[in-house]
Amino acid sequence: MQPTTRQRARRRVDPALENPQSLEEPQELLPRKRPTQERSQRKFDALLAASRELLTDVGFESFTCEEVAARADVPIGTLYQFFANKYVIVCELNRQDLVGVQHELAQFGGEVPSLDWLRFLNSFVDHMAGLWTSDPSRREVWLAMQSTPSTRATGVIHEKQFAETVANMLGPLTPRTRRDRRLMMAEVLVHVVYSMLNFSVQDGQSHADAVAELKRLMVAYLLVAEKESRTKD
């Protein structure tokens, strides 16, 4: 029996959206507001810290806004002033993680050096791998981001923003490559790196072996890109 129009519409409802009846296309999930004063910033930070801890302890399915507020010692009404629901919280955690990696990347020099990029790549991937093993919440955030169309769409937006930074860094390595092509390369690299790092910390997975394979993938990809760029007319 074919589903009715109402049944098809119900299946399309995205639980991440503030309006549960919305049938719109996936949209970026953002906090309702961001803190502008020190006191509200402390509450905002406490909520995110408690969210990261809870996500690691119980996983996203059992994650609730009420428990986040309790752990942060913040009224539930205050939480809802900032975040519409738990999906918006994990999107903010994901953004926080990516911004942190951008800052880490800047400390490595800001661009891929044209002569010694293999050593740079090896050091930075090792550094990133260390972040994933020392902070298990990163994988939990990544998994939670796969939960709805809007969280996935927000994750794509975050990755594209990060890829802009990576594309600029690839300039010295691929000097004759068009900007749009370099941006596509950067998006591929960002997606592969995040997918592989989260794969590397799965239960039963050899982290060291997965990171070694990631390095092989990245080196092979960038060697081809460098050769193609430098041999262009």
Short mmCIF file of C-alpha atoms in Angstrom, two decimals, residues 94-108 119-139 142 158-159 162-163 165-166 169 186 188-201 207-208 210-212 214-215 218:
data_model
loop_
_atom_site.label_atom_id
_atom_site.label_comp_id
_atom_site.label_asym_id
_atom_site.label_seq_id
_atom_site.Cartn_x
_atom_site.Cartn_y
_atom_site.Cartn_z
CA ASN A 94 31.44 20.85 15.77
CA ARG A 95 32.10 24.48 14.86
CA GLN A 96 34.19 24.83 18.02
CA ASP A 97 36.30 21.81 17.05
CA LEU A 98 36.94 23.11 13.54
CA VAL A 99 37.86 26.59 14.76
CA GLY A 100 40.28 24.96 17.17
CA VAL A 101 41.92 23.02 14.33
CA GLN A 102 42.20 26.22 12.27
CA HIS A 103 44.09 27.81 15.14
CA GLU A 104 46.31 24.74 15.41
CA LEU A 105 46.99 24.92 11.69
CA ALA A 106 47.98 28.58 11.93
CA GLN A 107 50.60 27.63 14.52
CA PHE A 108 52.19 25.33 11.93
CA ARG A 119 57.68 16.77 6.79
CA PHE A 120 55.07 19.42 7.54
CA LEU A 121 52.26 17.04 6.60
CA ASN A 122 53.66 14.22 8.71
CA SER A 123 53.98 16.45 11.78
CA PHE A 124 50.55 17.98 11.44
CA VAL A 125 48.72 14.68 10.90
CA ASP A 126 50.47 13.28 13.98
CA HIS A 127 49.36 16.32 15.92
CA MET A 128 45.76 15.96 14.73
CA ALA A 129 45.75 12.25 15.54
CA GLY A 130 46.84 13.11 19.06
CA LEU A 131 43.85 15.43 19.44
CA TRP A 132 41.48 12.61 18.50
CA THR A 133 43.00 10.12 20.94
CA SER A 134 43.17 12.60 23.82
CA ASP A 135 39.61 13.93 23.32
CA PRO A 136 37.02 11.17 22.66
CA SER A 137 34.26 13.76 22.37
CA ARG A 138 35.49 14.70 18.88
CA ARG A 139 34.27 11.42 17.41
CA TRP A 142 31.15 13.91 14.45
CA HIS A 158 31.62 24.07 8.51
CA GLU A 159 33.89 21.90 6.35
CA PHE A 162 37.62 25.30 6.93
CA ALA A 163 38.52 24.29 3.37
CA THR A 165 41.81 28.14 4.90
CA VAL A 166 43.34 24.94 3.57
CA MET A 169 47.72 27.06 2.35
CA ALA A 186 40.93 21.37 -0.03
CA VAL A 188 38.36 16.64 -0.41
CA LEU A 189 41.30 16.76 1.99
CA VAL A 190 39.23 18.11 4.88
CA HIS A 191 36.52 15.50 4.40
CA VAL A 192 38.99 12.61 4.08
CA VAL A 193 41.05 13.68 7.07
CA TYR A 194 38.03 14.01 9.37
CA SER A 195 36.51 10.75 8.17
CA MET A 196 39.77 8.86 8.63
CA LEU A 197 40.54 10.33 12.04
CA ASN A 198 37.11 9.31 13.29
CA PHE A 199 37.60 5.88 11.71
CA SER A 200 40.97 5.61 13.51
CA VAL A 201 39.39 5.77 16.98
CA HIS A 207 44.79 3.90 15.47
CA ALA A 208 48.42 3.88 14.34
CA ALA A 210 44.70 4.05 10.25
CA VAL A 211 46.80 7.21 10.66
CA ALA A 212 49.57 5.67 8.55
CA LEU A 214 45.73 8.50 6.03
CA LYS A 215 49.24 9.84 5.49
CA MET A 218 47.28 12.48 1.54
#
